[in-house]
PDB file of C-alpha atoms in Angstrom:
ATOM      1  CA  UNK A  64      73.774   7.371   4.621  1.00 90.00           C
ATOM      2  CA  UNK A  65      70.263   7.278   6.248  1.00 96.00           C
ATOM      3  CA  UNK A  66      68.815   4.212   7.897  1.00 97.00           C
ATOM      4  CA  UNK A  67      65.119   3.487   7.862  1.00 98.00           C
ATOM      5  CA  UNK A  68      63.581   0.983  10.280  1.00 97.00           C
ATOM      6  CA  UNK A  69      60.196  -0.677   9.670  1.00 97.00           C
ATOM      7  CA  UNK A  70      58.253   1.748  11.893  1.00 97.00           C
ATOM      8  CA  UNK A  71      59.592   4.696   9.947  1.00 98.00           C
ATOM      9  CA  UNK A  72      58.943   3.173   6.539  1.00 98.00           C
ATOM     10  CA  UNK A  73      55.307   2.454   7.397  1.00 98.00           C
ATOM     11  CA  UNK A  74      54.765   6.062   8.678  1.00 98.00           C
ATOM     12  CA  UNK A  75      56.409   7.727   5.683  1.00 98.00           C
ATOM     13  CA  UNK A  76      54.744   5.539   3.068  1.00 98.00           C
ATOM     14  CA  UNK A  77      50.969   5.416   3.755  1.00 98.00           C
ATOM     15  CA  UNK A  78      49.082   3.837   0.846  1.00 98.00           C
ATOM     16  CA  UNK A  79      47.127   7.019   0.238  1.00 98.00           C
ATOM     17  CA  UNK A  80      50.475   8.495  -0.637  1.00 97.00           C
ATOM     18  CA  UNK A  81      52.395   5.576  -2.038  1.00 98.00           C
ATOM     19  CA  UNK A  82      49.765   4.348  -4.585  1.00 98.00           C
ATOM     20  CA  UNK A  83      49.423   7.652  -6.491  1.00 98.00           C
ATOM     21  CA  UNK A  84      53.113   7.972  -6.276  1.00 98.00           C
ATOM     22  CA  UNK A  85      53.715   4.622  -7.868  1.00 98.00           C
ATOM     23  CA  UNK A  86      51.161   5.475 -10.462  1.00 98.00           C
ATOM     24  CA  UNK A  87      53.214   8.591 -11.455  1.00 97.00           C
ATOM     25  CA  UNK A  88      56.293   6.482 -11.706  1.00 96.00           C
ATOM     26  CA  UNK A  89      54.477   4.253 -14.249  1.00 97.00           C
ATOM     27  CA  UNK A  90      54.312   7.290 -16.593  1.00 96.00           C
ATOM     28  CA  UNK A  91      58.015   6.440 -17.610  1.00 92.00           C
ATOM     29  CA  UNK A  92      59.688   3.389 -18.859  1.00 89.00           C
ATOM     30  CA  UNK A  93      60.317   0.320 -16.813  1.00 90.00           C
ATOM     31  CA  UNK A  94      63.764   0.625 -15.489  1.00 88.00           C
ATOM     32  CA  UNK A  95      66.624  -1.776 -16.103  1.00 81.00           C
ATOM     33  CA  UNK A  96      66.787  -4.524 -13.567  1.00 78.00           C
ATOM     34  CA  UNK A  97      67.144  -8.212 -13.061  1.00 76.00           C
ATOM     35  CA  UNK A  98      67.141 -10.803 -10.264  1.00 81.00           C
ATOM     36  CA  UNK A  99      69.306 -13.607  -8.822  1.00 85.00           C
ATOM     37  CA  UNK A 100      67.253 -16.362  -7.106  1.00 84.00           C
ATOM     38  CA  UNK A 101      69.418 -18.601  -4.980  1.00 90.00           C
ATOM     39  CA  UNK A 102      67.772 -21.834  -3.646  1.00 88.00           C
ATOM     40  CA  UNK A 103      68.658 -23.294  -0.224  1.00 88.00           C
ATOM     41  CA  UNK A 104      71.348 -25.908  -0.836  1.00 92.00           C
ATOM     42  CA  UNK A 105      69.993 -28.083   1.963  1.00 89.00           C
ATOM     43  CA  UNK A 106      66.868 -28.685  -0.194  1.00 84.00           C
ATOM     44  CA  UNK A 107      64.489 -26.694   2.088  1.00 85.00           C
ATOM     45  CA  UNK A 108      61.835 -24.446   0.492  1.00 84.00           C
ATOM     46  CA  UNK A 109      63.848 -21.397   1.098  1.00 90.00           C
ATOM     47  CA  UNK A 110      65.475 -18.813  -1.200  1.00 89.00           C
ATOM     48  CA  UNK A 111      67.661 -15.703  -1.090  1.00 93.00           C
ATOM     49  CA  UNK A 112      66.779 -13.053  -3.656  1.00 90.00           C
ATOM     50  CA  UNK A 113      68.987 -10.311  -4.891  1.00 93.00           C
ATOM     51  CA  UNK A 114      67.194  -7.601  -7.044  1.00 92.00           C
ATOM     52  CA  UNK A 115      69.206  -4.815  -8.559  1.00 94.00           C
ATOM     53  CA  UNK A 116      67.550  -1.977 -10.430  1.00 93.00           C
ATOM     54  CA  UNK A 117      68.857   1.210 -12.071  1.00 93.00           C
ATOM     55  CA  UNK A 118      66.700   4.212 -12.803  1.00 91.00           C
ATOM     56  CA  UNK A 119      68.730   6.225 -15.144  1.00 87.00           C
ATOM     57  CA  UNK A 120      69.949   9.451 -13.723  1.00 88.00           C
ATOM     58  CA  UNK A 121      68.031   9.042 -10.483  1.00 91.00           C
ATOM     59  CA  UNK A 122      68.744   6.009  -8.325  1.00 95.00           C
ATOM     60  CA  UNK A 123      70.480   2.483  -8.197  1.00 96.00           C
ATOM     61  CA  UNK A 124      68.649   0.178  -5.782  1.00 96.00           C
ATOM     62  CA  UNK A 125      69.458  -3.380  -4.646  1.00 96.00           C
ATOM     63  CA  UNK A 126      67.069  -5.438  -2.589  1.00 95.00           C
ATOM     64  CA  UNK A 127      68.523  -8.398  -0.718  1.00 95.00           C
ATOM     65  CA  UNK A 128      66.026 -10.630   1.104  1.00 92.00           C
ATOM     66  CA  UNK A 129      65.665 -14.141   2.240  1.00 91.00           C
ATOM     67  CA  UNK A 130      62.363 -15.873   1.619  1.00 86.00           C
ATOM     68  CA  UNK A 131      61.817 -18.422   4.383  1.00 89.00           C
ATOM     69  CA  UNK A 132      58.132 -19.626   4.415  1.00 83.00           C
ATOM     70  CA  UNK A 133      58.394 -21.585   7.640  1.00 85.00           C
ATOM     71  CA  UNK A 134      59.604 -18.512   9.621  1.00 86.00           C
ATOM     72  CA  UNK A 135      55.952 -17.841  10.742  1.00 80.00           C
ATOM     73  CA  UNK A 136      55.952 -21.283  12.534  1.00 81.00           C
ATOM     74  CA  UNK A 137      59.018 -20.386  14.683  1.00 88.00           C
ATOM     75  CA  UNK A 138      58.524 -19.383  18.319  1.00 85.00           C
ATOM     76  CA  UNK A 139      58.353 -16.503  18.368  1.00 85.00           C
ATOM     77  CA  UNK A 140      57.326 -16.159  14.700  1.00 83.00           C
ATOM     78  CA  UNK A 141      59.391 -14.313  12.228  1.00 85.00           C
ATOM     79  CA  UNK A 142      58.483 -12.675   8.899  1.00 82.00           C
ATOM     80  CA  UNK A 143      58.864 -14.913   5.852  1.00 83.00           C
ATOM     81  CA  UNK A 144      60.691 -12.176   3.848  1.00 85.00           C
ATOM     82  CA  UNK A 145      63.583 -10.590   5.712  1.00 90.00           C
ATOM     83  CA  UNK A 146      66.512  -8.462   4.467  1.00 94.00           C
ATOM     84  CA  UNK A 147      67.346  -4.920   3.378  1.00 97.00           C
ATOM     85  CA  UNK A 148      66.810  -2.491   0.510  1.00 97.00           C
ATOM     86  CA  UNK A 149      69.856  -0.259  -0.207  1.00 98.00           C
ATOM     87  CA  UNK A 150      69.883   2.773  -2.607  1.00 97.00           C
ATOM     88  CA  UNK A 151      72.930   4.319  -4.186  1.00 97.00           C
ATOM     89  CA  UNK A 152      73.714   7.602  -6.089  1.00 96.00           C
ATOM     90  CA  UNK A 153      73.743   6.818  -9.833  1.00 94.00           C
ATOM     91  CA  UNK A 154      76.534   9.378 -10.468  1.00 94.00           C
ATOM     92  CA  UNK A 155      79.047   8.311  -7.893  1.00 96.00           C
ATOM     93  CA  UNK A 156      77.781   4.954  -6.644  1.00 95.00           C
ATOM     94  CA  UNK A 157      77.873   6.272  -3.019  1.00 97.00           C
ATOM     95  CA  UNK A 158      75.212   4.739  -0.724  1.00 97.00           C
ATOM     96  CA  UNK A 159      72.198   6.931   0.073  1.00 97.00           C
ATOM     97  CA  UNK A 160      69.888   4.738   2.268  1.00 98.00           C
ATOM     98  CA  UNK A 161      69.347   1.398   3.702  1.00 98.00           C
ATOM     99  CA  UNK A 162      65.773   0.379   4.528  1.00 98.00           C
ATOM    100  CA  UNK A 163      64.188  -2.564   6.280  1.00 97.00           C
ATOM    101  CA  UNK A 164      63.528  -5.200   3.734  1.00 95.00           C
ATOM    102  CA  UNK A 165      60.296  -6.700   5.016  1.00 95.00           C
ATOM    103  CA  UNK A 166      58.609  -3.327   5.493  1.00 97.00           C
ATOM    104  CA  UNK A 167      59.710  -2.246   1.985  1.00 97.00           C
ATOM    105  CA  UNK A 168      58.445  -5.482   0.585  1.00 95.00           C
ATOM    106  CA  UNK A 169      55.055  -5.349   2.299  1.00 96.00           C
ATOM    107  CA  UNK A 170      54.578  -1.603   1.167  1.00 98.00           C
ATOM    108  CA  UNK A 171      55.582  -2.018  -2.390  1.00 97.00           C
ATOM    109  CA  UNK A 172      53.769  -5.340  -2.974  1.00 97.00           C
ATOM    110  CA  UNK A 173      50.490  -4.123  -1.444  1.00 98.00           C
ATOM    111  CA  UNK A 174      50.771  -0.717  -3.128  1.00 98.00           C
ATOM    112  CA  UNK A 175      51.185  -2.317  -6.554  1.00 98.00           C
ATOM    113  CA  UNK A 176      48.096  -4.439  -5.960  1.00 98.00           C
ATOM    114  CA  UNK A 177      46.355  -1.326  -4.860  1.00 98.00           C
ATOM    115  CA  UNK A 178      47.359   0.366  -8.096  1.00 98.00           C
ATOM    116  CA  UNK A 179      45.823  -2.530  -9.972  1.00 98.00           C
ATOM    117  CA  UNK A 180      42.642  -1.972  -8.085  1.00 98.00           C
ATOM    118  CA  UNK A 181      42.801   1.775  -8.778  1.00 98.00           C
ATOM    119  CA  UNK A 182      43.193   1.056 -12.545  1.00 98.00           C
ATOM    120  CA  UNK A 183      40.891  -1.944 -13.035  1.00 98.00           C
ATOM    121  CA  UNK A 184      38.376  -2.483 -10.093  1.00 98.00           C
ATOM    122  CA  UNK A 185      34.750  -1.215 -10.260  1.00 97.00           C
ATOM    123  CA  UNK A 186      34.507   2.353  -9.252  1.00 97.00           C
ATOM    124  CA  UNK A 187      32.504   1.815  -6.047  1.00 98.00           C
ATOM    125  CA  UNK A 188      33.148  -1.678  -4.641  1.00 98.00           C
ATOM    126  CA  UNK A 189      31.721  -2.459  -1.195  1.00 98.00           C
ATOM    127  CA  UNK A 190      33.204  -5.828  -0.151  1.00 98.00           C
ATOM    128  CA  UNK A 191      36.860  -6.888  -0.052  1.00 98.00           C
ATOM    129  CA  UNK A 192      37.884 -10.461   0.463  1.00 98.00           C
ATOM    130  CA  UNK A 193      41.472 -11.151   1.455  1.00 98.00           C
ATOM    131  CA  UNK A 194      42.490 -14.765   0.973  1.00 98.00           C
ATOM    132  CA  UNK A 195      45.465 -15.435   3.224  1.00 97.00           C
ATOM    133  CA  UNK A 196      46.256 -14.176   6.660  1.00 95.00           C
ATOM    134  CA  UNK A 197      50.067 -13.794   6.649  1.00 91.00           C
ATOM    135  CA  UNK A 198      52.154 -10.702   6.981  1.00 91.00           C
ATOM    136  CA  UNK A 199      50.866  -9.141   3.722  1.00 95.00           C
ATOM    137  CA  UNK A 200      47.287  -9.538   4.765  1.00 96.00           C
ATOM    138  CA  UNK A 201      46.682  -6.243   6.631  1.00 97.00           C
ATOM    139  CA  UNK A 202      48.751  -4.396   3.990  1.00 98.00           C
ATOM    140  CA  UNK A 203      46.667  -5.507   1.049  1.00 98.00           C
ATOM    141  CA  UNK A 204      43.542  -4.701   2.975  1.00 98.00           C
ATOM    142  CA  UNK A 205      44.724  -1.210   3.698  1.00 98.00           C
ATOM    143  CA  UNK A 206      46.017  -0.639   0.115  1.00 98.00           C
ATOM    144  CA  UNK A 207      42.834  -1.759  -1.577  1.00 98.00           C
ATOM    145  CA  UNK A 208      40.819   0.396   0.741  1.00 98.00           C
ATOM    146  CA  UNK A 209      43.066   3.420  -0.128  1.00 98.00           C
ATOM    147  CA  UNK A 210      42.593   2.722  -3.798  1.00 98.00           C
ATOM    148  CA  UNK A 211      38.771   2.363  -3.428  1.00 98.00           C
ATOM    149  CA  UNK A 212      37.614   4.134  -0.297  1.00 98.00           C
ATOM    150  CA  UNK A 213      34.012   2.896  -0.997  1.00 98.00           C
ATOM    151  CA  UNK A 214      35.002  -0.552   0.450  1.00 98.00           C
ATOM    152  CA  UNK A 215      33.154  -0.790   3.677  1.00 97.00           C
ATOM    153  CA  UNK A 216      33.505  -4.435   4.635  1.00 98.00           C
ATOM    154  CA  UNK A 217      36.505  -6.795   4.659  1.00 98.00           C
ATOM    155  CA  UNK A 218      36.301 -10.595   4.926  1.00 98.00           C
ATOM    156  CA  UNK A 219      39.297 -12.659   5.734  1.00 98.00           C
ATOM    157  CA  UNK A 220      39.731 -16.293   4.734  1.00 98.00           C
ATOM    158  CA  UNK A 221      42.685 -18.499   5.792  1.00 97.00           C
ATOM    159  CA  UNK A 222      43.156 -22.339   6.015  1.00 95.00           C
ATOM    160  CA  UNK A 223      43.889 -21.735   9.710  1.00 95.00           C
ATOM    161  CA  UNK A 224      40.775 -20.239  11.192  1.00 96.00           C
ATOM    162  CA  UNK A 225      42.516 -18.687  14.164  1.00 96.00           C
ATOM    163  CA  UNK A 226      44.740 -16.666  11.790  1.00 95.00           C
ATOM    164  CA  UNK A 227      41.797 -15.300   9.954  1.00 98.00           C
ATOM    165  CA  UNK A 228      40.195 -14.231  13.170  1.00 98.00           C
ATOM    166  CA  UNK A 229      43.452 -12.633  14.402  1.00 97.00           C
ATOM    167  CA  UNK A 230      43.789 -10.721  11.182  1.00 98.00           C
ATOM    168  CA  UNK A 231      40.202  -9.510  11.247  1.00 98.00           C
ATOM    169  CA  UNK A 232      40.578  -8.376  14.854  1.00 98.00           C
ATOM    170  CA  UNK A 233      43.867  -6.452  13.937  1.00 97.00           C
ATOM    171  CA  UNK A 234      42.076  -4.732  11.136  1.00 98.00           C
ATOM    172  CA  UNK A 235      39.114  -3.790  13.536  1.00 98.00           C
ATOM    173  CA  UNK A 236      41.683  -1.953  15.695  1.00 97.00           C
ATOM    174  CA  UNK A 237      42.432   0.194  12.639  1.00 96.00           C
ATOM    175  CA  UNK A 238      38.817   1.099  12.272  1.00 96.00           C
ATOM    176  CA  UNK A 239      38.044  -1.327   9.414  1.00 97.00           C
ATOM    177  CA  UNK A 240      34.906  -3.467   9.578  1.00 98.00           C
ATOM    178  CA  UNK A 241      36.527  -6.865   9.167  1.00 98.00           C
ATOM    179  CA  UNK A 242      35.389 -10.484   9.935  1.00 98.00           C
ATOM    180  CA  UNK A 243      36.591 -13.993   9.371  1.00 98.00           C
ATOM    181  CA  UNK A 244      34.950 -15.915   6.564  1.00 98.00           C
ATOM    182  CA  UNK A 245      34.253 -19.552   7.273  1.00 97.00           C
ATOM    183  CA  UNK A 246      33.332 -20.520   3.676  1.00 98.00           C
ATOM    184  CA  UNK A 247      35.661 -19.395   0.944  1.00 98.00           C
ATOM    185  CA  UNK A 248      33.344 -20.252  -1.938  1.00 98.00           C
ATOM    186  CA  UNK A 249      30.531 -18.168  -0.374  1.00 98.00           C
ATOM    187  CA  UNK A 250      32.908 -15.302   0.266  1.00 98.00           C
ATOM    188  CA  UNK A 251      34.209 -15.376  -3.289  1.00 98.00           C
ATOM    189  CA  UNK A 252      30.643 -15.215  -4.744  1.00 98.00           C
ATOM    190  CA  UNK A 253      29.864 -12.073  -2.707  1.00 98.00           C
ATOM    191  CA  UNK A 254      33.075 -10.082  -3.003  1.00 98.00           C
ATOM    192  CA  UNK A 255      33.643  -7.148  -5.337  1.00 98.00           C
ATOM    193  CA  UNK A 256      37.397  -7.141  -4.890  1.00 98.00           C
ATOM    194  CA  UNK A 257      39.396 -10.343  -3.994  1.00 98.00           C
ATOM    195  CA  UNK A 258      43.049 -10.223  -3.072  1.00 98.00           C
ATOM    196  CA  UNK A 259      44.925 -13.534  -2.751  1.00 98.00           C
ATOM    197  CA  UNK A 260      48.148 -13.506  -0.662  1.00 97.00           C
ATOM    198  CA  UNK A 261      48.995 -17.118  -0.200  1.00 95.00           C
ATOM    199  CA  UNK A 262      51.665 -19.623  -1.152  1.00 89.00           C
ATOM    200  CA  UNK A 263      49.169 -22.093  -2.418  1.00 93.00           C
ATOM    201  CA  UNK A 264      50.107 -24.681  -4.987  1.00 93.00           C
ATOM    202  CA  UNK A 265      46.511 -25.491  -5.832  1.00 95.00           C
ATOM    203  CA  UNK A 266      43.739 -23.164  -6.921  1.00 96.00           C
ATOM    204  CA  UNK A 267      41.746 -21.627  -4.157  1.00 97.00           C
ATOM    205  CA  UNK A 268      39.451 -19.173  -5.870  1.00 98.00           C
ATOM    206  CA  UNK A 269      36.961 -20.757  -8.284  1.00 98.00           C
ATOM    207  CA  UNK A 270      36.496 -18.547 -11.369  1.00 98.00           C
ATOM    208  CA  UNK A 271      33.035 -19.846 -11.929  1.00 98.00           C
ATOM    209  CA  UNK A 272      31.950 -18.136  -8.660  1.00 98.00           C
ATOM    210  CA  UNK A 273      33.225 -14.603  -9.548  1.00 98.00           C
ATOM    211  CA  UNK A 274      30.293 -12.289  -9.788  1.00 97.00           C
ATOM    212  CA  UNK A 275      29.999  -9.904 -12.779  1.00 98.00           C
ATOM    213  CA  UNK A 276      32.152  -6.855 -12.341  1.00 98.00           C
ATOM    214  CA  UNK A 277      34.451  -8.513  -9.768  1.00 98.00           C
ATOM    215  CA  UNK A 278      38.148  -7.641  -9.604  1.00 98.00           C
ATOM    216  CA  UNK A 279      40.545 -10.454  -8.758  1.00 98.00           C
ATOM    217  CA  UNK A 280      44.144  -9.534  -7.459  1.00 98.00           C
ATOM    218  CA  UNK A 281      46.716 -12.377  -7.457  1.00 98.00           C
ATOM    219  CA  UNK A 282      49.867 -11.909  -5.378  1.00 97.00           C
ATOM    220  CA  UNK A 283      51.157 -15.043  -3.834  1.00 89.00           C
ATOM    221  CA  UNK A 284      52.004 -17.107  -6.897  1.00 82.00           C
ATOM    222  CA  UNK A 285      55.695 -16.453  -7.594  1.00 81.00           C
ATOM    223  CA  UNK A 286      56.996 -19.860  -8.643  1.00 82.00           C
ATOM    224  CA  UNK A 287      56.019 -22.025 -11.646  1.00 87.00           C
ATOM    225  CA  UNK A 288      54.076 -24.518  -9.593  1.00 91.00           C
ATOM    226  CA  UNK A 289      52.043 -22.134  -7.547  1.00 92.00           C
ATOM    227  CA  UNK A 290      48.632 -20.741  -8.379  1.00 96.00           C
ATOM    228  CA  UNK A 291      45.756 -19.146  -6.419  1.00 97.00           C
ATOM    229  CA  UNK A 292      42.900 -19.321  -8.950  1.00 97.00           C
ATOM    230  CA  UNK A 293      41.750 -21.797 -11.597  1.00 97.00           C
ATOM    231  CA  UNK A 294      41.410 -21.934 -15.361  1.00 97.00           C
ATOM    232  CA  UNK A 295      37.834 -20.671 -15.240  1.00 97.00           C
ATOM    233  CA  UNK A 296      38.911 -17.387 -13.826  1.00 98.00           C
ATOM    234  CA  UNK A 297      41.427 -17.003 -16.679  1.00 97.00           C
ATOM    235  CA  UNK A 298      38.743 -17.805 -19.295  1.00 97.00           C
ATOM    236  CA  UNK A 299      36.166 -15.500 -17.793  1.00 97.00           C
ATOM    237  CA  UNK A 300      38.398 -12.597 -16.750  1.00 96.00           C
ATOM    238  CA  UNK A 301      40.293  -9.898 -18.646  1.00 97.00           C
ATOM    239  CA  UNK A 302      43.806 -10.571 -17.598  1.00 98.00           C
ATOM    240  CA  UNK A 303      46.435  -7.918 -16.767  1.00 98.00           C
ATOM    241  CA  UNK A 304      49.873  -7.970 -15.161  1.00 97.00           C
ATOM    242  CA  UNK A 305      51.783  -5.370 -13.216  1.00 96.00           C
ATOM    243  CA  UNK A 306      54.467  -5.383 -16.047  1.00 94.00           C
ATOM    244  CA  UNK A 307      55.411  -7.308 -19.104  1.00 92.00           C
ATOM    245  CA  UNK A 308      58.318  -9.141 -17.381  1.00 90.00           C
ATOM    246  CA  UNK A 309      58.377 -12.368 -15.610  1.00 89.00           C
ATOM    247  CA  UNK A 310      55.091 -13.701 -17.107  1.00 93.00           C
ATOM    248  CA  UNK A 311      56.829 -16.905 -18.099  1.00 91.00           C
ATOM    249  CA  UNK A 312      58.039 -17.482 -14.496  1.00 89.00           C
ATOM    250  CA  UNK A 313      54.804 -17.592 -12.403  1.00 93.00           C
ATOM    251  CA  UNK A 314      52.479 -20.599 -12.394  1.00 93.00           C
ATOM    252  CA  UNK A 315      49.328 -18.324 -12.222  1.00 96.00           C
ATOM    253  CA  UNK A 316      49.969 -17.738 -15.963  1.00 96.00           C
ATOM    254  CA  UNK A 317      52.099 -20.645 -17.176  1.00 95.00           C
ATOM    255  CA  UNK A 318      49.828 -23.394 -15.926  1.00 96.00           C
ATOM    256  CA  UNK A 319      46.656 -22.160 -17.692  1.00 96.00           C
ATOM    257  CA  UNK A 320      48.768 -21.443 -20.810  1.00 96.00           C
ATOM    258  CA  UNK A 321      49.858 -25.018 -20.733  1.00 95.00           C
ATOM    259  CA  UNK A 322      46.320 -26.186 -20.423  1.00 96.00           C
ATOM    260  CA  UNK A 323      45.113 -24.010 -23.157  1.00 96.00           C
ATOM    261  CA  UNK A 324      42.799 -21.878 -20.870  1.00 96.00           C
ATOM    262  CA  UNK A 325      44.901 -18.861 -21.602  1.00 95.00           C
ATOM    263  CA  UNK A 326      47.281 -17.607 -24.338  1.00 95.00           C
ATOM    264  CA  UNK A 327      50.068 -15.188 -23.817  1.00 93.00           C
ATOM    265  CA  UNK A 328      48.204 -13.035 -26.387  1.00 93.00           C
ATOM    266  CA  UNK A 329      45.123 -13.046 -24.204  1.00 96.00           C
ATOM    267  CA  UNK A 330      46.836 -10.826 -21.575  1.00 96.00           C
ATOM    268  CA  UNK A 331      45.339  -7.448 -22.170  1.00 96.00           C
ATOM    269  CA  UNK A 332      48.319  -5.374 -20.981  1.00 96.00           C
ATOM    270  CA  UNK A 333      49.975  -4.099 -17.816  1.00 97.00           C
ATOM    271  CA  UNK A 334      49.979  -1.252 -15.443  1.00 98.00           C
ATOM    272  CA  UNK A 335      52.271   0.759 -17.619  1.00 97.00           C
ATOM    273  CA  UNK A 336      49.900   0.362 -20.535  1.00 97.00           C
ATOM    274  CA  UNK A 337      46.970   1.621 -18.628  1.00 98.00           C
ATOM    275  CA  UNK A 338      48.755   4.519 -17.057  1.00 98.00           C
ATOM    276  CA  UNK A 339      50.221   5.666 -20.225  1.00 97.00           C
ATOM    277  CA  UNK A 340      46.972   5.317 -22.195  1.00 96.00           C
ATOM    278  CA  UNK A 341      47.855   2.512 -24.411  1.00 96.00           C
ATOM    279  CA  UNK A 342      44.916   0.429 -22.959  1.00 95.00           C
ATOM    280  CA  UNK A 343      41.754   1.716 -21.356  1.00 92.00           C
ATOM    281  CA  UNK A 344      41.465  -0.926 -18.732  1.00 95.00           C
ATOM    282  CA  UNK A 345      37.957  -1.910 -17.584  1.00 95.00           C
ATOM    283  CA  UNK A 346      35.383  -1.281 -20.288  1.00 94.00           C
ATOM    284  CA  UNK A 347      32.040  -2.236 -18.585  1.00 96.00           C
ATOM    285  CA  UNK A 348      30.401  -2.678 -15.144  1.00 96.00           C
ATOM    286  CA  UNK A 349      30.062  -6.403 -15.638  1.00 97.00           C
ATOM    287  CA  UNK A 350      33.597  -7.134 -16.826  1.00 98.00           C
ATOM    288  CA  UNK A 351      35.614  -9.370 -14.612  1.00 98.00           C
ATOM    289  CA  UNK A 352      39.114  -8.104 -14.309  1.00 98.00           C
ATOM    290  CA  UNK A 353      42.164 -10.187 -13.082  1.00 98.00           C
ATOM    291  CA  UNK A 354      45.519  -8.503 -12.052  1.00 98.00           C
ATOM    292  CA  UNK A 355      48.644 -10.642 -11.600  1.00 98.00           C
ATOM    293  CA  UNK A 356      51.106  -8.809  -9.359  1.00 97.00           C
ATOM    294  CA  UNK A 357      54.411 -10.502 -10.489  1.00 94.00           C
ATOM    295  CA  UNK A 358      56.803  -8.365  -8.559  1.00 89.00           C
ATOM    296  CA  UNK A 359      60.138  -7.277  -9.867  1.00 88.00           C
ATOM    297  CA  UNK A 360      63.111  -5.106  -9.141  1.00 91.00           C
ATOM    298  CA  UNK A 361      61.344  -2.018 -10.755  1.00 93.00           C
ATOM    299  CA  UNK A 362      58.838  -2.056  -7.880  1.00 95.00           C
ATOM    300  CA  UNK A 363      61.501  -1.983  -5.241  1.00 95.00           C
ATOM    301  CA  UNK A 364      63.334   0.728  -7.144  1.00 96.00           C
ATOM    302  CA  UNK A 365      60.197   2.903  -7.509  1.00 97.00           C
ATOM    303  CA  UNK A 366      59.320   2.446  -3.803  1.00 97.00           C
ATOM    304  CA  UNK A 367      62.807   3.406  -2.654  1.00 97.00           C
ATOM    305  CA  UNK A 368      62.844   6.432  -4.962  1.00 97.00           C
ATOM    306  CA  UNK A 369      59.477   7.573  -3.401  1.00 98.00           C
ATOM    307  CA  UNK A 370      60.908   6.882   0.141  1.00 98.00           C
ATOM    308  CA  UNK A 371      64.015   8.996  -0.759  1.00 97.00           C
ATOM    309  CA  UNK A 372      61.800  11.822  -1.873  1.00 96.00           C
ATOM    310  CA  UNK A 373      59.378  11.877   0.931  1.00 97.00           C
ATOM    311  CA  UNK A 374      62.277  11.699   3.436  1.00 96.00           C
ATOM    312  CA  UNK A 375      63.882  14.710   1.686  1.00 94.00           C
ATOM    313  CA  UNK A 376      67.109  13.040   0.860  1.00 93.00           C
TER     314      UNK A 376
END
């Protein structure tokens, strides 16, 4: 059984490799999989997630992670999603690999959002806005740039200004032109691609400010009371999801459906539909596209399968 630490995962799965590989995986059917979400019995806003998935004839994967939002406030700070991803032989059940859960979560989440940008964003965007400066921040920036290399400027907005500045400085060390954005509304109005990676329970991005042709990537809303954009964005944008599962479990979709701003039938399709040609995706230069990255066991399964392949196992 092979063990993969975070440094090795990040080295083996650059987004320039991972995003096309994930697109290739979307040429098939979505694998079987489900999830168990166990809430902290103390009443704290923590959760332990177990996500098993089975890719017929290829791999069984189980992701086991704790989601502890206040970890970043510890001294020293910890990641908010910690755990492990384990892969098993589908013929014998024997373990094949165990990989760092935080690194795998960052890689697969950012790469799926990058795939959404590759499929839906305008062909030559220049400015990327990242809303949120947590652990996923640098990864979504790198993934969107890998998907659209024309991006030449990155703005970072975060409620805590120092964290926005710190993320911008980190990206600059990677050769990315990045600055902190003091005014979210002004940054939204200028951005070609916007990626939201927060745990907000109130809309941050105002749909009325999205410029024609913009692409909005929504990652952070994973509970029914969370959302990162408002009803106007749902009315103005062509809405897509990463898959057709879990749509009834994320506030980004259920809240506007409840208000009447969005109907389930208004969702244009998902990444599988576009990759397999059932939907064309973006149809004009002025169309506003919105991609909700819901997550799911299939993403972890696909990413583990790619890691196994590139590692030569």
